[in-house]
C-alpha positions as a LaTeX table, in Angstrom:
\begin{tabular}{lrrr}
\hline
Residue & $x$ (\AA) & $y$ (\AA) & $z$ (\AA) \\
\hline
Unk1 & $-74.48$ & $-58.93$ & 86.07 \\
Unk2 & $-76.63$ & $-58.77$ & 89.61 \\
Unk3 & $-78.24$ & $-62.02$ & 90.37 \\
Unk4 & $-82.33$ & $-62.01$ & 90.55 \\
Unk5 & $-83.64$ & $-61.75$ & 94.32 \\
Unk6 & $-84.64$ & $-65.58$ & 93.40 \\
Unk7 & $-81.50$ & $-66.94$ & 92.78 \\
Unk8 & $-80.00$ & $-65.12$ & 95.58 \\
Unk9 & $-82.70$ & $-66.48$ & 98.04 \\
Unk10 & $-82.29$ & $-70.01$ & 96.65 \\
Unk11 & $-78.84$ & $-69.93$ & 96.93 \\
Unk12 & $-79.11$ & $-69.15$ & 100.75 \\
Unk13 & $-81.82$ & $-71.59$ & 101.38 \\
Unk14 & $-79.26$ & $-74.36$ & 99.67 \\
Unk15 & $-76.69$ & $-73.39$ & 102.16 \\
Unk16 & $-79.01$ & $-73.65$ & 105.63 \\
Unk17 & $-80.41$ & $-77.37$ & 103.94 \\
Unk18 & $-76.66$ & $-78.71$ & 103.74 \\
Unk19 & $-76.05$ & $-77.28$ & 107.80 \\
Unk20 & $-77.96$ & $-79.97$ & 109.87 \\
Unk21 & $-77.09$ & $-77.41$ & 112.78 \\
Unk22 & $-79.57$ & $-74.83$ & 111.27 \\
Unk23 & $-83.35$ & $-74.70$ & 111.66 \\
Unk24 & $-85.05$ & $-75.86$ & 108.49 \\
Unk25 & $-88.33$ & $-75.23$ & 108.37 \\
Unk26 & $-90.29$ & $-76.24$ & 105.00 \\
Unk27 & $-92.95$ & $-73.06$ & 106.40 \\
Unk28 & $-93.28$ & $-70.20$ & 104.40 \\
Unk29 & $-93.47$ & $-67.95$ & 107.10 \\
Unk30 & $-90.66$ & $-69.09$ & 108.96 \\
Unk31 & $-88.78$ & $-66.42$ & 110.48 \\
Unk32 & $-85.54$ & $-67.07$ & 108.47 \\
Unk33 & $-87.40$ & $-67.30$ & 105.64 \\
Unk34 & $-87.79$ & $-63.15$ & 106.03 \\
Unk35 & $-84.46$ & $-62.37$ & 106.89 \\
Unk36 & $-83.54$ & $-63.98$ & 103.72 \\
Unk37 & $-85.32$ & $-62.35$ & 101.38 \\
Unk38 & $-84.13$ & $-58.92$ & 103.48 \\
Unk39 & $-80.63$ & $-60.21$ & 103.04 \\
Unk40 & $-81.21$ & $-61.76$ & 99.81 \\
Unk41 & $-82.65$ & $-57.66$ & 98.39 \\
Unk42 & $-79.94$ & $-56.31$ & 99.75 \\
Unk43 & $-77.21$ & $-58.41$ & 98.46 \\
Unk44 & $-79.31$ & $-57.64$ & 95.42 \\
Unk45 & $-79.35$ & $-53.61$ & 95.68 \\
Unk46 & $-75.59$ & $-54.13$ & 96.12 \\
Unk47 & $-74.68$ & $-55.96$ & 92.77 \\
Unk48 & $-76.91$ & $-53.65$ & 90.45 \\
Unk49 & $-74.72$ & $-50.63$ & 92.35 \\
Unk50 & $-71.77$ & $-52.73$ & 91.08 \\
Unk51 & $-73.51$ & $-52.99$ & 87.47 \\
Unk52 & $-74.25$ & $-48.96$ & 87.01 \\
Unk53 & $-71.18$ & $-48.48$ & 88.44 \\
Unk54 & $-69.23$ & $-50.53$ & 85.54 \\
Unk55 & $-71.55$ & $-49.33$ & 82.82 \\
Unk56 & $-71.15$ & $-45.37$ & 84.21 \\
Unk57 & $-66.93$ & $-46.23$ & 83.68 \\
Unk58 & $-67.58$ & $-48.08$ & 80.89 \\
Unk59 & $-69.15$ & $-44.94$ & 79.19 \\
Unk60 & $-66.60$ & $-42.63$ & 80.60 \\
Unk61 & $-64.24$ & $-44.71$ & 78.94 \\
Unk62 & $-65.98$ & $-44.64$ & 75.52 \\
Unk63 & $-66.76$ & $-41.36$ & 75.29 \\
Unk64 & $-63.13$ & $-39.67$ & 76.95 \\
Unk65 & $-60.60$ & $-41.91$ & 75.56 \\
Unk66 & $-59.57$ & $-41.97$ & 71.72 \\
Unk67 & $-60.12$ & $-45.24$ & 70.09 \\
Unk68 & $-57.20$ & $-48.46$ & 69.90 \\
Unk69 & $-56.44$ & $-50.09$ & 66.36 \\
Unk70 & $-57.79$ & $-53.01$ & 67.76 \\
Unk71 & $-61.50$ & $-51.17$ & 68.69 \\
Unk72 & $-61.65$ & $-50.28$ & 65.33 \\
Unk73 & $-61.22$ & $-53.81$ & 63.69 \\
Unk74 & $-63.67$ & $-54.88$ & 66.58 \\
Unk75 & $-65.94$ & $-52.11$ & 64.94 \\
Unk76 & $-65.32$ & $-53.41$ & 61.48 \\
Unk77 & $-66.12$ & $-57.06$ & 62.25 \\
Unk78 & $-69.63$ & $-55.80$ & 64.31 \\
Unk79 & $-71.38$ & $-53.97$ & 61.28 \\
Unk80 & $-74.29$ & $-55.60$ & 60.37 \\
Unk81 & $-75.76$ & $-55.19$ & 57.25 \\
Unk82 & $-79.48$ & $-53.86$ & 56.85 \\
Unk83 & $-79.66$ & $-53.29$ & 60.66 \\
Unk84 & $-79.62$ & $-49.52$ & 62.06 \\
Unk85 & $-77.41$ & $-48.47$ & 64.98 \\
Unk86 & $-78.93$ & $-47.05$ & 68.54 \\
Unk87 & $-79.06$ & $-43.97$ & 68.15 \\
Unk88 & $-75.88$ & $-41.83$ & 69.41 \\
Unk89 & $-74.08$ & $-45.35$ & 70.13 \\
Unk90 & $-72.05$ & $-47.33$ & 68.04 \\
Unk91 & $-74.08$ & $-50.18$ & 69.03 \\
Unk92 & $-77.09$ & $-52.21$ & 67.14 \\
Unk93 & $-80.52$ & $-53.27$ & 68.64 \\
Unk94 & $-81.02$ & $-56.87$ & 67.71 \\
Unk95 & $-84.35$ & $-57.58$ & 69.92 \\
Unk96 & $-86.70$ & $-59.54$ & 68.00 \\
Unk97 & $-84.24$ & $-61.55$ & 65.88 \\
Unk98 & $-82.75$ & $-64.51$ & 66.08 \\
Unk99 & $-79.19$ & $-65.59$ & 66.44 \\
Unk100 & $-78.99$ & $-66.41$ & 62.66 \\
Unk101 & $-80.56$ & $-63.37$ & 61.31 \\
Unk102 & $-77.83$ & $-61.74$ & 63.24 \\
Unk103 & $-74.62$ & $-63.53$ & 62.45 \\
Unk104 & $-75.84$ & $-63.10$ & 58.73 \\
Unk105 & $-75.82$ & $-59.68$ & 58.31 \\
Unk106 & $-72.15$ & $-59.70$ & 59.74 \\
Unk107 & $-70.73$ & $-59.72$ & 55.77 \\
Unk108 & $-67.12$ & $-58.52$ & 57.52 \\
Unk109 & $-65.50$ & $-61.82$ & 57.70 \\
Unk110 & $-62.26$ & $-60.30$ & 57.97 \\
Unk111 & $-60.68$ & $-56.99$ & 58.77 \\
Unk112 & $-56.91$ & $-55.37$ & 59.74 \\
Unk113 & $-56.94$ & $-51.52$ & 61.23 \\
Unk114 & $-53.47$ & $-49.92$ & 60.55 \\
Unk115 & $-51.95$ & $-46.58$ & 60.46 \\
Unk116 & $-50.08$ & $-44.95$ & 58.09 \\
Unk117 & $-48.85$ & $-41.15$ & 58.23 \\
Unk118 & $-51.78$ & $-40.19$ & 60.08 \\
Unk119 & $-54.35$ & $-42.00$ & 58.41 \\
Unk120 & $-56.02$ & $-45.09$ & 59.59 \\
Unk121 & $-56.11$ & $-47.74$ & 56.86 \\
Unk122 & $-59.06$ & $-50.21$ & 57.54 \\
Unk123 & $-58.76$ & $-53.23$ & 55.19 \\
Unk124 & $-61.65$ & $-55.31$ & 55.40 \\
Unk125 & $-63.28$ & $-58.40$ & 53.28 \\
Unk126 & $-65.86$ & $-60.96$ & 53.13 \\
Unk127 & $-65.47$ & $-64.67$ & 52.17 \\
Unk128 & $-68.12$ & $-66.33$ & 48.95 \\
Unk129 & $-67.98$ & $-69.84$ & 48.76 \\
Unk130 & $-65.15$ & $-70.35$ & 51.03 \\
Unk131 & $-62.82$ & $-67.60$ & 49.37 \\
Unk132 & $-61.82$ & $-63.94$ & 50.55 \\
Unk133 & $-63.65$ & $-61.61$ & 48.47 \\
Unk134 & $-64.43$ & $-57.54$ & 48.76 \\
Unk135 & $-67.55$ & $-56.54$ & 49.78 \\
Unk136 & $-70.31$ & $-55.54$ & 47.49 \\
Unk137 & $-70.74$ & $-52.10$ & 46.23 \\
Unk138 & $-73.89$ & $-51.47$ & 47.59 \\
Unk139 & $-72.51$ & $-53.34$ & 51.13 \\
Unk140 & $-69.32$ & $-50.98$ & 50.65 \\
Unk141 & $-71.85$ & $-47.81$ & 50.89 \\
Unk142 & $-73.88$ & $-49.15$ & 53.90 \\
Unk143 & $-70.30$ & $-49.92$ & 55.81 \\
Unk144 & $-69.25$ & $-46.27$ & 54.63 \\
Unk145 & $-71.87$ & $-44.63$ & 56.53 \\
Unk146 & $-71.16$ & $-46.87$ & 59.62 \\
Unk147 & $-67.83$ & $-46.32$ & 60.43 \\
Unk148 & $-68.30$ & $-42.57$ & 59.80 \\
Unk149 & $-71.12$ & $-42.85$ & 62.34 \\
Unk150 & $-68.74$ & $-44.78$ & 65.13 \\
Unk151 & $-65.43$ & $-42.67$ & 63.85 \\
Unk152 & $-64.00$ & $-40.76$ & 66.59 \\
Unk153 & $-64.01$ & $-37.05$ & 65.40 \\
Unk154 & $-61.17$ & $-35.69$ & 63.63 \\
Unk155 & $-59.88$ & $-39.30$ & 62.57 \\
Unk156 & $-58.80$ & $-39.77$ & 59.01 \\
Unk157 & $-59.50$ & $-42.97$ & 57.68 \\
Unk158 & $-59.49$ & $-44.76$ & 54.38 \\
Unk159 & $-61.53$ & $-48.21$ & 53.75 \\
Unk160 & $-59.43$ & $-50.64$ & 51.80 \\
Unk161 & $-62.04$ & $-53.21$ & 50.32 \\
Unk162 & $-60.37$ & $-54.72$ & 47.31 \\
Unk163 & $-59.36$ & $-57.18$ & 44.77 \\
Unk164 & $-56.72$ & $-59.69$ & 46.98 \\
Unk165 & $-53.42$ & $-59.01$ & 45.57 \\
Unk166 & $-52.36$ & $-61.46$ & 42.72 \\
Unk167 & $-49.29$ & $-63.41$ & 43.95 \\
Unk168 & $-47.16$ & $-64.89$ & 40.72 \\
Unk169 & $-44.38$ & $-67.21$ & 41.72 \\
Unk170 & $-41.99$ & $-68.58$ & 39.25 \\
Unk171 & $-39.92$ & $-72.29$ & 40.68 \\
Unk172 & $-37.92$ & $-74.66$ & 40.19 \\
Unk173 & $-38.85$ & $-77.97$ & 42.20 \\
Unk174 & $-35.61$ & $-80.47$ & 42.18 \\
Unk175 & $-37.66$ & $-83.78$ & 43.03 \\
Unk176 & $-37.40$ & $-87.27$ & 43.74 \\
Unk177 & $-38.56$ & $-89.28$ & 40.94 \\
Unk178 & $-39.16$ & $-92.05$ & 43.15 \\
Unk179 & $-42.25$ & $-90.28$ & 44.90 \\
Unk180 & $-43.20$ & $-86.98$ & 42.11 \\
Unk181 & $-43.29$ & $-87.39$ & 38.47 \\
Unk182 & $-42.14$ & $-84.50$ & 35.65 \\
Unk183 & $-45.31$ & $-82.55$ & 36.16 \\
Unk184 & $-45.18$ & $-82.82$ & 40.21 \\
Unk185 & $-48.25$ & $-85.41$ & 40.80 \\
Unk186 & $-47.57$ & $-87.86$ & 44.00 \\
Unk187 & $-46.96$ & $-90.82$ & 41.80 \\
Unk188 & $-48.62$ & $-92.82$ & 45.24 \\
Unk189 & $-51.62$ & $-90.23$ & 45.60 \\
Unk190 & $-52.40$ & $-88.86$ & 42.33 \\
Unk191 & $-52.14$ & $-85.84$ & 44.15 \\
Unk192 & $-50.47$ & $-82.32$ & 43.31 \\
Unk193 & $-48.85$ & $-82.21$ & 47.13 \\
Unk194 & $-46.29$ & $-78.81$ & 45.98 \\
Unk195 & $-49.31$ & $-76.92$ & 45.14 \\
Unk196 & $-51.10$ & $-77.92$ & 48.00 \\
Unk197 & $-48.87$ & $-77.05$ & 50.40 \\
Unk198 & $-48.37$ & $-73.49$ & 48.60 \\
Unk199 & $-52.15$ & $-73.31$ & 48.96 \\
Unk200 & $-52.07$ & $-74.18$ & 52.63 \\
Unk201 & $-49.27$ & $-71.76$ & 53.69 \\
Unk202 & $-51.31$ & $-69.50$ & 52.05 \\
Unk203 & $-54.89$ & $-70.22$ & 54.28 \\
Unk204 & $-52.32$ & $-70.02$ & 57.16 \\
Unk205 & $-51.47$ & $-66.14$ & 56.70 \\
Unk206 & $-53.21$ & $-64.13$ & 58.56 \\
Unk207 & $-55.37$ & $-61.58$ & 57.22 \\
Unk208 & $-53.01$ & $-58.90$ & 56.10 \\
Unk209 & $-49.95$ & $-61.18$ & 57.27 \\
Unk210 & $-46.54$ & $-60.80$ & 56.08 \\
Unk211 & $-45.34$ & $-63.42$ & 53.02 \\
Unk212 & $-41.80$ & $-64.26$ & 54.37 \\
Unk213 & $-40.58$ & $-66.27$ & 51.14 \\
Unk214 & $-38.45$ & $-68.07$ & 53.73 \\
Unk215 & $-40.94$ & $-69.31$ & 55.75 \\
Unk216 & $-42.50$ & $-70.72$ & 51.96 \\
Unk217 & $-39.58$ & $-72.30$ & 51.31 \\
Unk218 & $-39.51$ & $-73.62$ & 54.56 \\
Unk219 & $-43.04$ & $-75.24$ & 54.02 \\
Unk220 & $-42.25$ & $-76.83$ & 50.58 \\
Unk221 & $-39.14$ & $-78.70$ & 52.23 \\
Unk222 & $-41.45$ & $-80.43$ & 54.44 \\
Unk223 & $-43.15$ & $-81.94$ & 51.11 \\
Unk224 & $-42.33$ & $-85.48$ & 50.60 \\
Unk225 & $-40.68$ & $-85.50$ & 47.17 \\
Unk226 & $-39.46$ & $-82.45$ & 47.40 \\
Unk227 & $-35.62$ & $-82.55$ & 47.13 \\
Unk228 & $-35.06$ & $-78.90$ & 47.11 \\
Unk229 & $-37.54$ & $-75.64$ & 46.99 \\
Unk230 & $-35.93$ & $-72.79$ & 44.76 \\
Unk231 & $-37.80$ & $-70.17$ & 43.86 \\
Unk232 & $-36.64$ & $-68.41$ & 40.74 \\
Unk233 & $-38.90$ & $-65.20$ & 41.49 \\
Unk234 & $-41.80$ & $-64.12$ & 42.96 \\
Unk235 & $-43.98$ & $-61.21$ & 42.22 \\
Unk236 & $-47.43$ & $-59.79$ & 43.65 \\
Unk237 & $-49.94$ & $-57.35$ & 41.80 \\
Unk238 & $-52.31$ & $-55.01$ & 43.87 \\
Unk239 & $-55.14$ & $-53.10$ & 43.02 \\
Unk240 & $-54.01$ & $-49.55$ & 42.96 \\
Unk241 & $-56.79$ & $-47.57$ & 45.33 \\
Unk242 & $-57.12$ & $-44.28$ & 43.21 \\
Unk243 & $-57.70$ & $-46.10$ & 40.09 \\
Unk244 & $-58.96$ & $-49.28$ & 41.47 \\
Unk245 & $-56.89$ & $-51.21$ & 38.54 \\
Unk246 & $-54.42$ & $-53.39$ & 38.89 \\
Unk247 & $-50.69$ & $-52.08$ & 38.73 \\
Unk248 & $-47.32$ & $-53.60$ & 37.07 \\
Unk249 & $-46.14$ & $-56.97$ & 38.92 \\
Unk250 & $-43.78$ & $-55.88$ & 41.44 \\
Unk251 & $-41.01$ & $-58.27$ & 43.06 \\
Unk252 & $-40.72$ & $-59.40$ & 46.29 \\
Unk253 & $-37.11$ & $-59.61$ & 47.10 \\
Unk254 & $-38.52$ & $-61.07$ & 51.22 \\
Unk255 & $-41.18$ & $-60.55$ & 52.23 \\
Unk256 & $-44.23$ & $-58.30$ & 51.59 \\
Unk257 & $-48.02$ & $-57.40$ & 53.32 \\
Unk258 & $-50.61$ & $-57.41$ & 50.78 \\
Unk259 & $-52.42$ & $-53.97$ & 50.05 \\
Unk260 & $-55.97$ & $-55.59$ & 50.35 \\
Unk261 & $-54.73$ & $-57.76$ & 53.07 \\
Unk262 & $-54.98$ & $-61.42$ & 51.57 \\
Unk263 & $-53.30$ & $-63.04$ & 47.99 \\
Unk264 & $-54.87$ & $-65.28$ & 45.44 \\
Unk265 & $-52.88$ & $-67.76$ & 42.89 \\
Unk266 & $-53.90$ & $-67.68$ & 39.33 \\
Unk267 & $-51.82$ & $-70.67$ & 38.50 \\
Unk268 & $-49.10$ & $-72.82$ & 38.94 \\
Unk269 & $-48.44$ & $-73.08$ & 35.30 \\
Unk270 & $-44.97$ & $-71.18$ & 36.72 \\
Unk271 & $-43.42$ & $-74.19$ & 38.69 \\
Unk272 & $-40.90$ & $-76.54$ & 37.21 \\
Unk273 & $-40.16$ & $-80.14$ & 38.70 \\
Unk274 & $-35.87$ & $-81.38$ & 37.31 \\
Unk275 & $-34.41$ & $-84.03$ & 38.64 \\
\hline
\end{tabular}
């Protein structure tokens, strides 16, 4: 961005202060105190070139060149609830309000652009209270309208903005009853520290990251008290997007990506702690 005439000038005048071999004079109209300002506009002139130069590519680049994955979960993050875009951009005038009243209306907390026989799959969610959650209904409609507004033409898409995916996982904990009792509680901390560290491995995940059951078990043996990690099996539920109702458990034999792009636990009622 072109520095102000000011802020050019000063700049210069900084530079003859520190060079005792230069005239200084504190006079307004001293002569070098008009070349600099002629220097100073034209050093001036020459940077705003620069910055119509890069916005001119910048717009040849927008408007010529079909859209990455990545601009599109850039896209999905930006909407901004309640707020209209410029017209014929896919860009939102926010004069007049304040920082605040423009991270709020960002309700995309979270988004993942994939593609998928020709068809771009945006999965996208908000977070209440701490936890991923889909967007509201009437938030769903607004978003809707926006990416059709910023979609390149021709694009198929489909917006993925659902119940997370219910992970079930059915183990068998071999512990040390030295440091975990029968029902897995840190006999030191009162704690639960197996179902904590399920629940952190789980905040870890990216949005729409792979579950590598190895990497779980992997996690677990780091748990003091924990002996050995088996799990028995592990199944995941996802909303199915026609009907929007869940479907039958499925098992995960490795790994698996979650069809709404994140996982919630029901329960550990599931785990079992033997000696």
């Amino acid at each position: 961005m072109a520095r102000t005439i000011t802020d050019i000038q000063n700049g210069i005048y900084a530079k003859i202060a520190a060079d005792p071999t230069l005239p200084n004079s504190i006079s307004q109209s001293a002569a070098y105190r008009r070349y600099t300002f002629i220097i100073s506009y034209a050093i001036w002139l020459l940077e705003s070139l620069f910055d119509t130069h890069t916005q001119e590519v910048t717009n040849i680049i927008e408007t010529k060149f079909p859209h990455r994955l990545s601009w599109y979960r850039n896209a999905a993050l930006a909407f901004q609830y309640g707020f209209d875009l410029i017209r014929d951009t896919d860009k939102y005038d926010n004069t007049g309000f304040t920082d605040e009243e423009i991270e709020a209306s960002k309700v995309i907390k979270y988004s993942a652009v994939t593609k998928s026989g020709g068809q771009l799959r945006i999965k996208i969610a908000t977070e209440t209270a701490g936890v991923l959650a889909p967007i509201t209904p009437e938030v769903k409609n607004a978003f809707d309208f926006y990416i059709d507004e910023i979609t390149d033409a021709g694009v198929n898409y489909l917006v993925i903005n659902l119940l997370p995916d219910i992970l079930l996982l059915n183990m068998q904990i071999y512990r040390d009853p030295l440091v975990l009792d029968a029902n897995g509680m840190s006999i030191l901390n009162a704690n639960y520290p197996v179902q904590d560290a399920i629940k952190e491995y789980m905040k870890e995940l990216p949005f729409n990251g792979e579950l590598v059951l190895a990497h779980l078990v992997d996690k677990l043996q780091q748990v003091p008290g924990v002996n050995i990690p088996h799990i028995v099996n592990a199944e995941s539920q996802a909303i199915n997007i026609d009907t929007n109702e869940y479907e039958d458990a499925q098992p995960i034999n490795v790994r698996t990506v979650p069809v709404s792009g994140y996982f919630t636990i029901p329960n550990f009622d599931n785990i079992s702690y033997v000696v």
